[in-house]
Amino acid sequence: MTAPLPELETRLGLAARLHRLGLPQLAEQTLRRAAEAYPQSTRIVRRLAALVLQEGDAERAASILAPALGSDPDPSSLLVAGESTLAAGRLEEAGRHFDDALAQADGDPDMAGRALVGAARVAVRREEPAEALRRAKEAARLAPLSPNLARAIGDLGGQLRAWSRLKDAVEELRRERSDEAAVHYLLARLLAAGWTEEDIRAALG
């Protein structure tokens, strides 16, 4: 059973307003009740997962969305699944979801571009700059057709530049590690840029 369009839009609109007002728990409750009333609506489940992801619970978002990823998931659900699993650090799953969303984009430049940006972000997390840049360039070809996509590509470009600078810093640290002052300076730079001590040890090998 599918929700009549006016009622479905009312429920989704109410949840969106509650979230904007800083009431995420009420927004989630509204969407959960809607999902219970209309279990065939993947749109409600997708919105619920996206809301939970926005609130910082990536694992729960992925779990909420999992039932909607059956034999024939829609590309919008695959994108949210990709975002959720990427945020949870499940890179293999995230890559598959973004690739599947791209395969189902069906000529939609915004959908295809978002899937490509997601795949590029997975490559950044895997420290695969060549693959990240390849995916980003593919997405950039679609950017003129979608203002939202253009902004996403701009954000990704910032990530890639930051990643490159941090990798340069690690290489510099490799070269200068015999100089105690240089080591302390570069470690401070890396830590200030958001690296953890575990990240630095892994990068140095």
Short mmCIF file of N, CA, C and O in Angstrom, two decimals, residues 13-135:
data_model
loop_
_atom_site.label_atom_id
_atom_site.label_comp_id
_atom_site.label_asym_id
_atom_site.label_seq_id
_atom_site.Cartn_x
_atom_site.Cartn_y
_atom_site.Cartn_z
N GLY A 13 6.97 16.61 5.13
CA GLY A 13 7.16 18.04 5.38
C GLY A 13 7.21 18.35 6.87
O GLY A 13 8.02 19.17 7.32
N LEU A 14 6.36 17.68 7.65
CA LEU A 14 6.36 17.88 9.10
C LEU A 14 7.70 17.46 9.70
O LEU A 14 8.28 18.16 10.53
N ALA A 15 8.19 16.29 9.27
CA ALA A 15 9.47 15.81 9.78
C ALA A 15 10.59 16.78 9.43
O ALA A 15 11.46 17.08 10.26
N ALA A 16 10.57 17.31 8.21
CA ALA A 16 11.61 18.26 7.79
C ALA A 16 11.55 19.53 8.63
O ALA A 16 12.59 20.06 9.05
N ARG A 17 10.35 20.02 8.91
CA ARG A 17 10.21 21.24 9.71
C ARG A 17 10.69 21.01 11.15
O ARG A 17 11.37 21.86 11.73
N LEU A 18 10.33 19.85 11.71
CA LEU A 18 10.78 19.53 13.07
C LEU A 18 12.31 19.48 13.14
O LEU A 18 12.91 19.96 14.10
N HIS A 19 12.92 18.90 12.13
CA HIS A 19 14.37 18.83 12.12
C HIS A 19 15.00 20.21 12.01
O HIS A 19 15.98 20.51 12.70
N ARG A 20 14.43 21.06 11.16
CA ARG A 20 14.95 22.43 11.01
C ARG A 20 14.82 23.20 12.31
O ARG A 20 15.62 24.09 12.61
N LEU A 21 13.78 22.89 13.10
CA LEU A 21 13.56 23.57 14.37
C LEU A 21 14.45 23.03 15.49
O LEU A 21 14.34 23.47 16.64
N GLY A 22 15.31 22.09 15.16
CA GLY A 22 16.21 21.53 16.17
C GLY A 22 15.56 20.47 17.03
O GLY A 22 15.96 20.27 18.19
N LEU A 23 14.59 19.76 16.45
CA LEU A 23 13.89 18.71 17.19
C LEU A 23 14.05 17.37 16.45
O LEU A 23 13.07 16.79 15.96
N PRO A 24 15.28 16.87 16.35
CA PRO A 24 15.51 15.66 15.56
C PRO A 24 14.80 14.41 16.08
O PRO A 24 14.40 13.55 15.30
N GLN A 25 14.62 14.33 17.42
CA GLN A 25 13.95 13.15 17.95
C GLN A 25 12.49 13.11 17.52
O GLN A 25 11.97 12.04 17.17
N LEU A 26 11.83 14.26 17.55
CA LEU A 26 10.44 14.31 17.09
C LEU A 26 10.35 14.05 15.60
O LEU A 26 9.43 13.40 15.12
N ALA A 27 11.34 14.57 14.85
CA ALA A 27 11.36 14.33 13.41
C ALA A 27 11.51 12.84 13.12
O ALA A 27 10.81 12.27 12.26
N GLU A 28 12.40 12.19 13.86
CA GLU A 28 12.61 10.76 13.66
C GLU A 28 11.35 9.98 14.04
O GLU A 28 10.95 9.04 13.33
N GLN A 29 10.72 10.36 15.14
CA GLN A 29 9.50 9.68 15.55
C GLN A 29 8.41 9.82 14.49
O GLN A 29 7.69 8.86 14.19
N THR A 30 8.30 11.00 13.90
CA THR A 30 7.30 11.23 12.85
C THR A 30 7.55 10.33 11.65
O THR A 30 6.63 9.71 11.10
N LEU A 31 8.81 10.21 11.26
CA LEU A 31 9.14 9.36 10.11
C LEU A 31 8.97 7.88 10.44
O LEU A 31 8.55 7.10 9.58
N ARG A 32 9.28 7.49 11.66
CA ARG A 32 9.12 6.08 12.04
C ARG A 32 7.64 5.69 12.00
O ARG A 32 7.30 4.60 11.55
N ARG A 33 6.78 6.58 12.49
CA ARG A 33 5.35 6.28 12.46
C ARG A 33 4.85 6.21 11.02
O ARG A 33 4.02 5.36 10.67
N ALA A 34 5.38 7.08 10.17
CA ALA A 34 4.99 7.06 8.76
C ALA A 34 5.46 5.76 8.11
O ALA A 34 4.74 5.14 7.32
N ALA A 35 6.68 5.33 8.46
CA ALA A 35 7.21 4.09 7.88
C ALA A 35 6.40 2.88 8.33
O ALA A 35 6.19 1.93 7.56
N GLU A 36 5.93 2.91 9.57
CA GLU A 36 5.09 1.81 10.06
C GLU A 36 3.74 1.80 9.34
O GLU A 36 3.20 0.74 9.02
N ALA A 37 3.20 2.97 9.08
CA ALA A 37 1.90 3.06 8.42
C ALA A 37 1.98 2.69 6.95
O ALA A 37 1.04 2.13 6.38
N TYR A 38 3.11 3.00 6.32
CA TYR A 38 3.28 2.76 4.89
C TYR A 38 4.60 2.03 4.64
O TYR A 38 5.57 2.62 4.17
N PRO A 39 4.66 0.74 4.98
CA PRO A 39 5.92 0.00 4.91
C PRO A 39 6.48 -0.16 3.50
O PRO A 39 7.66 -0.50 3.36
N GLN A 40 5.69 0.07 2.47
CA GLN A 40 6.17 -0.07 1.09
C GLN A 40 6.85 1.20 0.57
O GLN A 40 7.39 1.20 -0.52
N SER A 41 6.80 2.27 1.36
CA SER A 41 7.37 3.54 0.90
C SER A 41 8.86 3.60 1.22
O SER A 41 9.26 3.88 2.35
N THR A 42 9.70 3.34 0.23
CA THR A 42 11.14 3.46 0.44
C THR A 42 11.55 4.92 0.63
O THR A 42 12.59 5.20 1.23
N ARG A 43 10.73 5.84 0.14
CA ARG A 43 11.06 7.25 0.30
C ARG A 43 11.09 7.65 1.77
O ARG A 43 11.98 8.39 2.21
N ILE A 44 10.13 7.16 2.55
CA ILE A 44 10.11 7.47 3.99
C ILE A 44 11.33 6.87 4.68
O ILE A 44 12.00 7.54 5.47
N VAL A 45 11.64 5.62 4.36
CA VAL A 45 12.79 4.95 4.97
C VAL A 45 14.08 5.70 4.61
O VAL A 45 14.96 5.90 5.45
N ARG A 46 14.16 6.15 3.36
CA ARG A 46 15.34 6.89 2.91
C ARG A 46 15.49 8.20 3.68
O ARG A 46 16.59 8.56 4.11
N ARG A 47 14.39 8.91 3.86
CA ARG A 47 14.44 10.16 4.63
C ARG A 47 14.83 9.90 6.09
O ARG A 47 15.58 10.66 6.68
N LEU A 48 14.31 8.81 6.65
CA LEU A 48 14.63 8.48 8.04
C LEU A 48 16.13 8.18 8.17
O LEU A 48 16.80 8.67 9.10
N ALA A 49 16.66 7.39 7.25
CA ALA A 49 18.09 7.06 7.30
C ALA A 49 18.94 8.31 7.12
O ALA A 49 19.95 8.49 7.82
N ALA A 50 18.53 9.20 6.21
CA ALA A 50 19.28 10.44 5.97
C ALA A 50 19.27 11.32 7.21
O ALA A 50 20.28 11.94 7.56
N LEU A 51 18.14 11.38 7.90
CA LEU A 51 18.04 12.19 9.12
C LEU A 51 18.97 11.64 10.21
O LEU A 51 19.69 12.39 10.85
N VAL A 52 18.93 10.32 10.39
CA VAL A 52 19.78 9.70 11.41
C VAL A 52 21.25 9.91 11.07
O VAL A 52 22.08 10.17 11.95
N LEU A 53 21.59 9.85 9.78
CA LEU A 53 22.96 10.10 9.36
C LEU A 53 23.37 11.53 9.67
O LEU A 53 24.49 11.78 10.15
N GLN A 54 22.48 12.48 9.40
CA GLN A 54 22.77 13.88 9.71
C GLN A 54 23.03 14.08 11.20
O GLN A 54 23.81 14.96 11.58
N GLU A 55 22.39 13.28 12.02
CA GLU A 55 22.58 13.39 13.46
C GLU A 55 23.82 12.65 13.94
O GLU A 55 24.10 12.60 15.13
N GLY A 56 24.57 12.04 13.01
CA GLY A 56 25.86 11.47 13.34
C GLY A 56 25.90 9.99 13.64
O GLY A 56 26.94 9.47 14.05
N ASP A 57 24.80 9.27 13.41
CA ASP A 57 24.79 7.84 13.71
C ASP A 57 24.79 7.05 12.40
O ASP A 57 23.75 6.60 11.91
N ALA A 58 25.97 6.90 11.81
CA ALA A 58 26.09 6.28 10.49
C ALA A 58 25.69 4.81 10.50
O ALA A 58 25.02 4.33 9.58
N GLU A 59 26.09 4.08 11.53
CA GLU A 59 25.77 2.64 11.59
C GLU A 59 24.26 2.43 11.66
O GLU A 59 23.71 1.55 11.00
N ARG A 60 23.59 3.24 12.48
CA ARG A 60 22.13 3.08 12.60
C ARG A 60 21.44 3.48 11.30
O ARG A 60 20.46 2.86 10.90
N ALA A 61 21.96 4.50 10.64
CA ALA A 61 21.39 4.92 9.35
C ALA A 61 21.50 3.79 8.33
O ALA A 61 20.53 3.49 7.61
N ALA A 62 22.66 3.15 8.27
CA ALA A 62 22.85 2.04 7.34
C ALA A 62 21.91 0.89 7.67
O ALA A 62 21.36 0.24 6.77
N SER A 63 21.73 0.64 8.96
CA SER A 63 20.84 -0.44 9.38
C SER A 63 19.39 -0.15 9.02
O SER A 63 18.65 -1.04 8.57
N ILE A 64 18.97 1.09 9.19
CA ILE A 64 17.59 1.48 8.84
C ILE A 64 17.33 1.28 7.36
O ILE A 64 16.27 0.82 6.94
N LEU A 65 18.33 1.61 6.54
CA LEU A 65 18.15 1.58 5.10
C LEU A 65 18.29 0.18 4.51
O LEU A 65 17.80 -0.08 3.41
N ALA A 66 18.95 -0.72 5.23
CA ALA A 66 19.25 -2.05 4.69
C ALA A 66 18.03 -2.76 4.08
O ALA A 66 18.13 -3.33 2.99
N PRO A 67 16.84 -2.76 4.75
CA PRO A 67 15.70 -3.46 4.15
C PRO A 67 15.26 -2.89 2.80
O PRO A 67 14.64 -3.60 2.01
N ALA A 68 15.56 -1.61 2.55
CA ALA A 68 15.17 -1.00 1.27
C ALA A 68 16.12 -1.37 0.14
O ALA A 68 15.88 -1.03 -1.01
N LEU A 69 17.23 -2.05 0.48
CA LEU A 69 18.21 -2.42 -0.53
C LEU A 69 18.03 -3.87 -0.93
O LEU A 69 18.97 -4.67 -0.88
N GLY A 70 16.82 -4.19 -1.34
CA GLY A 70 16.51 -5.56 -1.74
C GLY A 70 17.01 -5.88 -3.12
O GLY A 70 18.10 -5.47 -3.52
N SER A 71 16.21 -6.61 -3.88
CA SER A 71 16.65 -7.07 -5.20
C SER A 71 16.72 -5.95 -6.23
O SER A 71 17.46 -6.04 -7.20
N ASP A 72 15.96 -4.87 -6.02
CA ASP A 72 15.94 -3.80 -7.01
C ASP A 72 15.88 -2.43 -6.32
O ASP A 72 14.88 -1.71 -6.41
N PRO A 73 16.93 -2.04 -5.62
CA PRO A 73 16.91 -0.76 -4.89
C PRO A 73 16.95 0.43 -5.86
O PRO A 73 17.54 0.34 -6.93
N ASP A 74 16.29 1.51 -5.45
CA ASP A 74 16.32 2.71 -6.30
C ASP A 74 17.63 3.46 -6.08
O ASP A 74 18.27 3.33 -5.03
N PRO A 75 18.07 4.25 -7.07
CA PRO A 75 19.37 4.92 -6.96
C PRO A 75 19.46 5.91 -5.80
O PRO A 75 20.53 6.07 -5.21
N SER A 76 18.35 6.55 -5.45
CA SER A 76 18.39 7.49 -4.32
C SER A 76 18.70 6.76 -3.02
O SER A 76 19.47 7.25 -2.18
N SER A 77 18.11 5.59 -2.84
CA SER A 77 18.40 4.79 -1.64
C SER A 77 19.85 4.32 -1.65
O SER A 77 20.51 4.29 -0.60
N LEU A 78 20.36 3.97 -2.82
CA LEU A 78 21.75 3.53 -2.92
C LEU A 78 22.70 4.66 -2.55
O LEU A 78 23.74 4.42 -1.92
N LEU A 79 22.37 5.90 -2.93
CA LEU A 79 23.21 7.03 -2.57
C LEU A 79 23.26 7.23 -1.06
O LEU A 79 24.33 7.45 -0.48
N VAL A 80 22.10 7.16 -0.40
CA VAL A 80 22.07 7.31 1.06
C VAL A 80 22.82 6.16 1.71
O VAL A 80 23.55 6.34 2.70
N ALA A 81 22.66 4.96 1.15
CA ALA A 81 23.40 3.81 1.68
C ALA A 81 24.90 4.02 1.54
O ALA A 81 25.68 3.69 2.45
N GLY A 82 25.31 4.58 0.40
CA GLY A 82 26.72 4.86 0.20
C GLY A 82 27.24 5.87 1.21
O GLY A 82 28.32 5.70 1.80
N GLU A 83 26.46 6.93 1.43
CA GLU A 83 26.87 7.95 2.40
C GLU A 83 26.96 7.36 3.81
O GLU A 83 27.89 7.67 4.57
N SER A 84 25.99 6.52 4.16
CA SER A 84 25.96 5.94 5.51
C SER A 84 27.14 5.01 5.75
O SER A 84 27.82 5.09 6.77
N THR A 85 27.37 4.11 4.80
CA THR A 85 28.45 3.15 4.98
C THR A 85 29.82 3.83 4.88
O THR A 85 30.77 3.42 5.55
N LEU A 86 29.92 4.88 4.06
CA LEU A 86 31.18 5.64 4.00
C LEU A 86 31.46 6.30 5.34
O LEU A 86 32.58 6.24 5.85
N ALA A 87 30.43 6.93 5.91
CA ALA A 87 30.60 7.59 7.22
C ALA A 87 30.94 6.58 8.31
O ALA A 87 31.64 6.91 9.28
N ALA A 88 30.46 5.34 8.14
CA ALA A 88 30.74 4.29 9.13
C ALA A 88 32.09 3.62 8.89
O ALA A 88 32.49 2.74 9.65
N GLY A 89 32.79 4.03 7.83
CA GLY A 89 34.09 3.46 7.54
C GLY A 89 34.04 2.13 6.80
O GLY A 89 35.06 1.45 6.66
N ARG A 90 32.87 1.76 6.29
CA ARG A 90 32.71 0.50 5.56
C ARG A 90 32.92 0.79 4.07
O ARG A 90 31.98 0.90 3.29
N LEU A 91 34.18 0.92 3.68
CA LEU A 91 34.52 1.46 2.38
C LEU A 91 34.13 0.54 1.22
O LEU A 91 33.71 1.03 0.16
N GLU A 92 34.28 -0.76 1.38
CA GLU A 92 33.92 -1.69 0.31
C GLU A 92 32.43 -1.58 -0.02
O GLU A 92 32.03 -1.50 -1.18
N GLU A 93 31.61 -1.59 1.04
CA GLU A 93 30.17 -1.46 0.84
C GLU A 93 29.83 -0.12 0.21
O GLU A 93 29.01 -0.04 -0.71
N ALA A 94 30.44 0.94 0.72
CA ALA A 94 30.16 2.27 0.19
C ALA A 94 30.48 2.34 -1.29
O ALA A 94 29.69 2.87 -2.10
N GLY A 95 31.63 1.80 -1.68
CA GLY A 95 32.01 1.81 -3.09
C GLY A 95 31.00 1.07 -3.95
O GLY A 95 30.64 1.54 -5.04
N ARG A 96 30.53 -0.08 -3.47
CA ARG A 96 29.53 -0.84 -4.23
C ARG A 96 28.23 -0.05 -4.38
O ARG A 96 27.63 -0.02 -5.46
N HIS A 97 27.80 0.59 -3.28
CA HIS A 97 26.54 1.35 -3.36
C HIS A 97 26.64 2.51 -4.35
O HIS A 97 25.72 2.74 -5.14
N PHE A 98 27.76 3.24 -4.33
CA PHE A 98 27.91 4.35 -5.26
C PHE A 98 28.00 3.85 -6.70
O PHE A 98 27.43 4.47 -7.61
N ASP A 99 28.70 2.74 -6.92
CA ASP A 99 28.79 2.19 -8.27
C ASP A 99 27.42 1.73 -8.77
O ASP A 99 27.07 1.93 -9.94
N ASP A 100 26.65 1.10 -7.88
CA ASP A 100 25.30 0.65 -8.27
C ASP A 100 24.40 1.85 -8.56
O ASP A 100 23.59 1.81 -9.51
N ALA A 101 24.52 2.91 -7.76
CA ALA A 101 23.72 4.12 -8.02
C ALA A 101 24.09 4.72 -9.36
O ALA A 101 23.21 5.17 -10.12
N LEU A 102 25.37 4.72 -9.69
CA LEU A 102 25.81 5.24 -10.99
C LEU A 102 25.23 4.42 -12.13
O LEU A 102 24.77 4.97 -13.14
N ALA A 103 25.23 3.10 -11.97
CA ALA A 103 24.71 2.22 -13.01
C ALA A 103 23.22 2.44 -13.25
O ALA A 103 22.71 2.23 -14.36
N GLN A 104 22.51 2.88 -12.20
CA GLN A 104 21.06 3.08 -12.31
C GLN A 104 20.67 4.54 -12.52
O GLN A 104 19.49 4.87 -12.49
N ALA A 105 21.65 5.41 -12.72
CA ALA A 105 21.34 6.84 -12.85
C ALA A 105 20.45 7.14 -14.05
O ALA A 105 19.70 8.12 -14.04
N ASP A 106 20.53 6.33 -15.09
CA ASP A 106 19.61 6.41 -16.21
C ASP A 106 19.53 7.81 -16.82
O ASP A 106 18.44 8.37 -17.01
N GLY A 107 20.68 8.40 -17.09
CA GLY A 107 20.70 9.69 -17.76
C GLY A 107 20.47 10.89 -16.86
O GLY A 107 20.41 12.02 -17.36
N ASP A 108 20.32 10.68 -15.57
CA ASP A 108 20.11 11.79 -14.63
C ASP A 108 21.48 12.32 -14.24
O ASP A 108 22.21 11.68 -13.48
N PRO A 109 21.87 13.53 -14.71
CA PRO A 109 23.23 14.02 -14.42
C PRO A 109 23.48 14.27 -12.95
O PRO A 109 24.59 14.06 -12.46
N ASP A 110 22.46 14.72 -12.22
CA ASP A 110 22.64 14.97 -10.80
C ASP A 110 22.89 13.67 -10.06
O ASP A 110 23.81 13.57 -9.23
N MET A 111 22.09 12.65 -10.37
CA MET A 111 22.25 11.35 -9.71
C MET A 111 23.60 10.74 -10.05
O MET A 111 24.32 10.26 -9.16
N ALA A 112 23.97 10.75 -11.33
CA ALA A 112 25.25 10.18 -11.74
C ALA A 112 26.41 10.94 -11.11
O ALA A 112 27.38 10.34 -10.63
N GLY A 113 26.30 12.26 -11.09
CA GLY A 113 27.37 13.07 -10.52
C GLY A 113 27.55 12.84 -9.04
O GLY A 113 28.68 12.74 -8.54
N ARG A 114 26.43 12.72 -8.30
CA ARG A 114 26.53 12.46 -6.87
C ARG A 114 27.15 11.10 -6.60
O ARG A 114 27.93 10.93 -5.65
N ALA A 115 26.82 10.12 -7.44
CA ALA A 115 27.42 8.79 -7.28
C ALA A 115 28.92 8.84 -7.55
O ALA A 115 29.72 8.23 -6.83
N LEU A 116 29.33 9.60 -8.56
CA LEU A 116 30.74 9.73 -8.89
C LEU A 116 31.50 10.46 -7.78
O LEU A 116 32.63 10.08 -7.43
N VAL A 117 30.90 11.52 -7.23
CA VAL A 117 31.54 12.23 -6.12
C VAL A 117 31.67 11.30 -4.93
O VAL A 117 32.71 11.28 -4.25
N GLY A 118 30.64 10.51 -4.66
CA GLY A 118 30.72 9.55 -3.56
C GLY A 118 31.84 8.54 -3.78
O GLY A 118 32.61 8.24 -2.87
N ALA A 119 31.94 8.02 -5.02
CA ALA A 119 33.00 7.07 -5.33
C ALA A 119 34.38 7.71 -5.18
O ALA A 119 35.33 7.06 -4.73
N ALA A 120 34.49 8.99 -5.56
CA ALA A 120 35.77 9.69 -5.39
C ALA A 120 36.12 9.84 -3.92
O ALA A 120 37.28 9.70 -3.53
N ARG A 121 35.12 10.11 -3.08
CA ARG A 121 35.38 10.24 -1.65
C ARG A 121 35.83 8.91 -1.05
O ARG A 121 36.67 8.87 -0.15
N VAL A 122 35.26 7.81 -1.55
CA VAL A 122 35.72 6.48 -1.11
C VAL A 122 37.19 6.30 -1.48
O VAL A 122 38.00 5.83 -0.67
N ALA A 123 37.56 6.71 -2.71
CA ALA A 123 38.95 6.58 -3.15
C ALA A 123 39.88 7.44 -2.29
O ALA A 123 41.01 7.03 -2.00
N VAL A 124 39.42 8.62 -1.88
CA VAL A 124 40.22 9.46 -0.99
C VAL A 124 40.48 8.72 0.32
O VAL A 124 41.61 8.70 0.82
N ARG A 125 39.43 8.10 0.87
CA ARG A 125 39.59 7.38 2.13
C ARG A 125 40.53 6.19 1.97
O ARG A 125 41.21 5.79 2.90
N ARG A 126 40.56 5.61 0.77
CA ARG A 126 41.45 4.48 0.50
C ARG A 126 42.87 4.94 0.15
O ARG A 126 43.73 4.11 -0.11
N GLU A 127 43.05 6.23 0.09
CA GLU A 127 44.33 6.81 -0.32
C GLU A 127 44.70 6.36 -1.73
O GLU A 127 45.82 5.91 -2.01
N GLU A 128 43.74 6.51 -2.65
CA GLU A 128 43.94 6.20 -4.06
C GLU A 128 43.70 7.47 -4.87
O GLU A 128 42.63 7.67 -5.46
N PRO A 129 44.69 8.38 -4.89
CA PRO A 129 44.48 9.68 -5.53
C PRO A 129 44.16 9.61 -7.00
O PRO A 129 43.34 10.40 -7.50
N ALA A 130 44.77 8.70 -7.75
CA ALA A 130 44.52 8.61 -9.18
C ALA A 130 43.05 8.26 -9.45
O ALA A 130 42.39 8.86 -10.31
N GLU A 131 42.53 7.29 -8.68
CA GLU A 131 41.12 6.91 -8.85
C GLU A 131 40.20 8.03 -8.40
O GLU A 131 39.18 8.31 -9.04
N ALA A 132 40.55 8.71 -7.31
CA ALA A 132 39.73 9.82 -6.84
C ALA A 132 39.65 10.93 -7.89
O ALA A 132 38.57 11.46 -8.17
N LEU A 133 40.78 11.25 -8.48
CA LEU A 133 40.80 12.31 -9.50
C LEU A 133 40.04 11.88 -10.75
O LEU A 133 39.34 12.68 -11.36
N ARG A 134 40.15 10.61 -11.13
CA ARG A 134 39.41 10.11 -12.31
C ARG A 134 37.91 10.26 -12.10
O ARG A 134 37.20 10.75 -12.98
N ARG A 135 37.44 9.83 -10.94
CA ARG A 135 36.00 9.94 -10.66
C ARG A 135 35.57 11.40 -10.57
O ARG A 135 34.50 11.78 -11.04
#
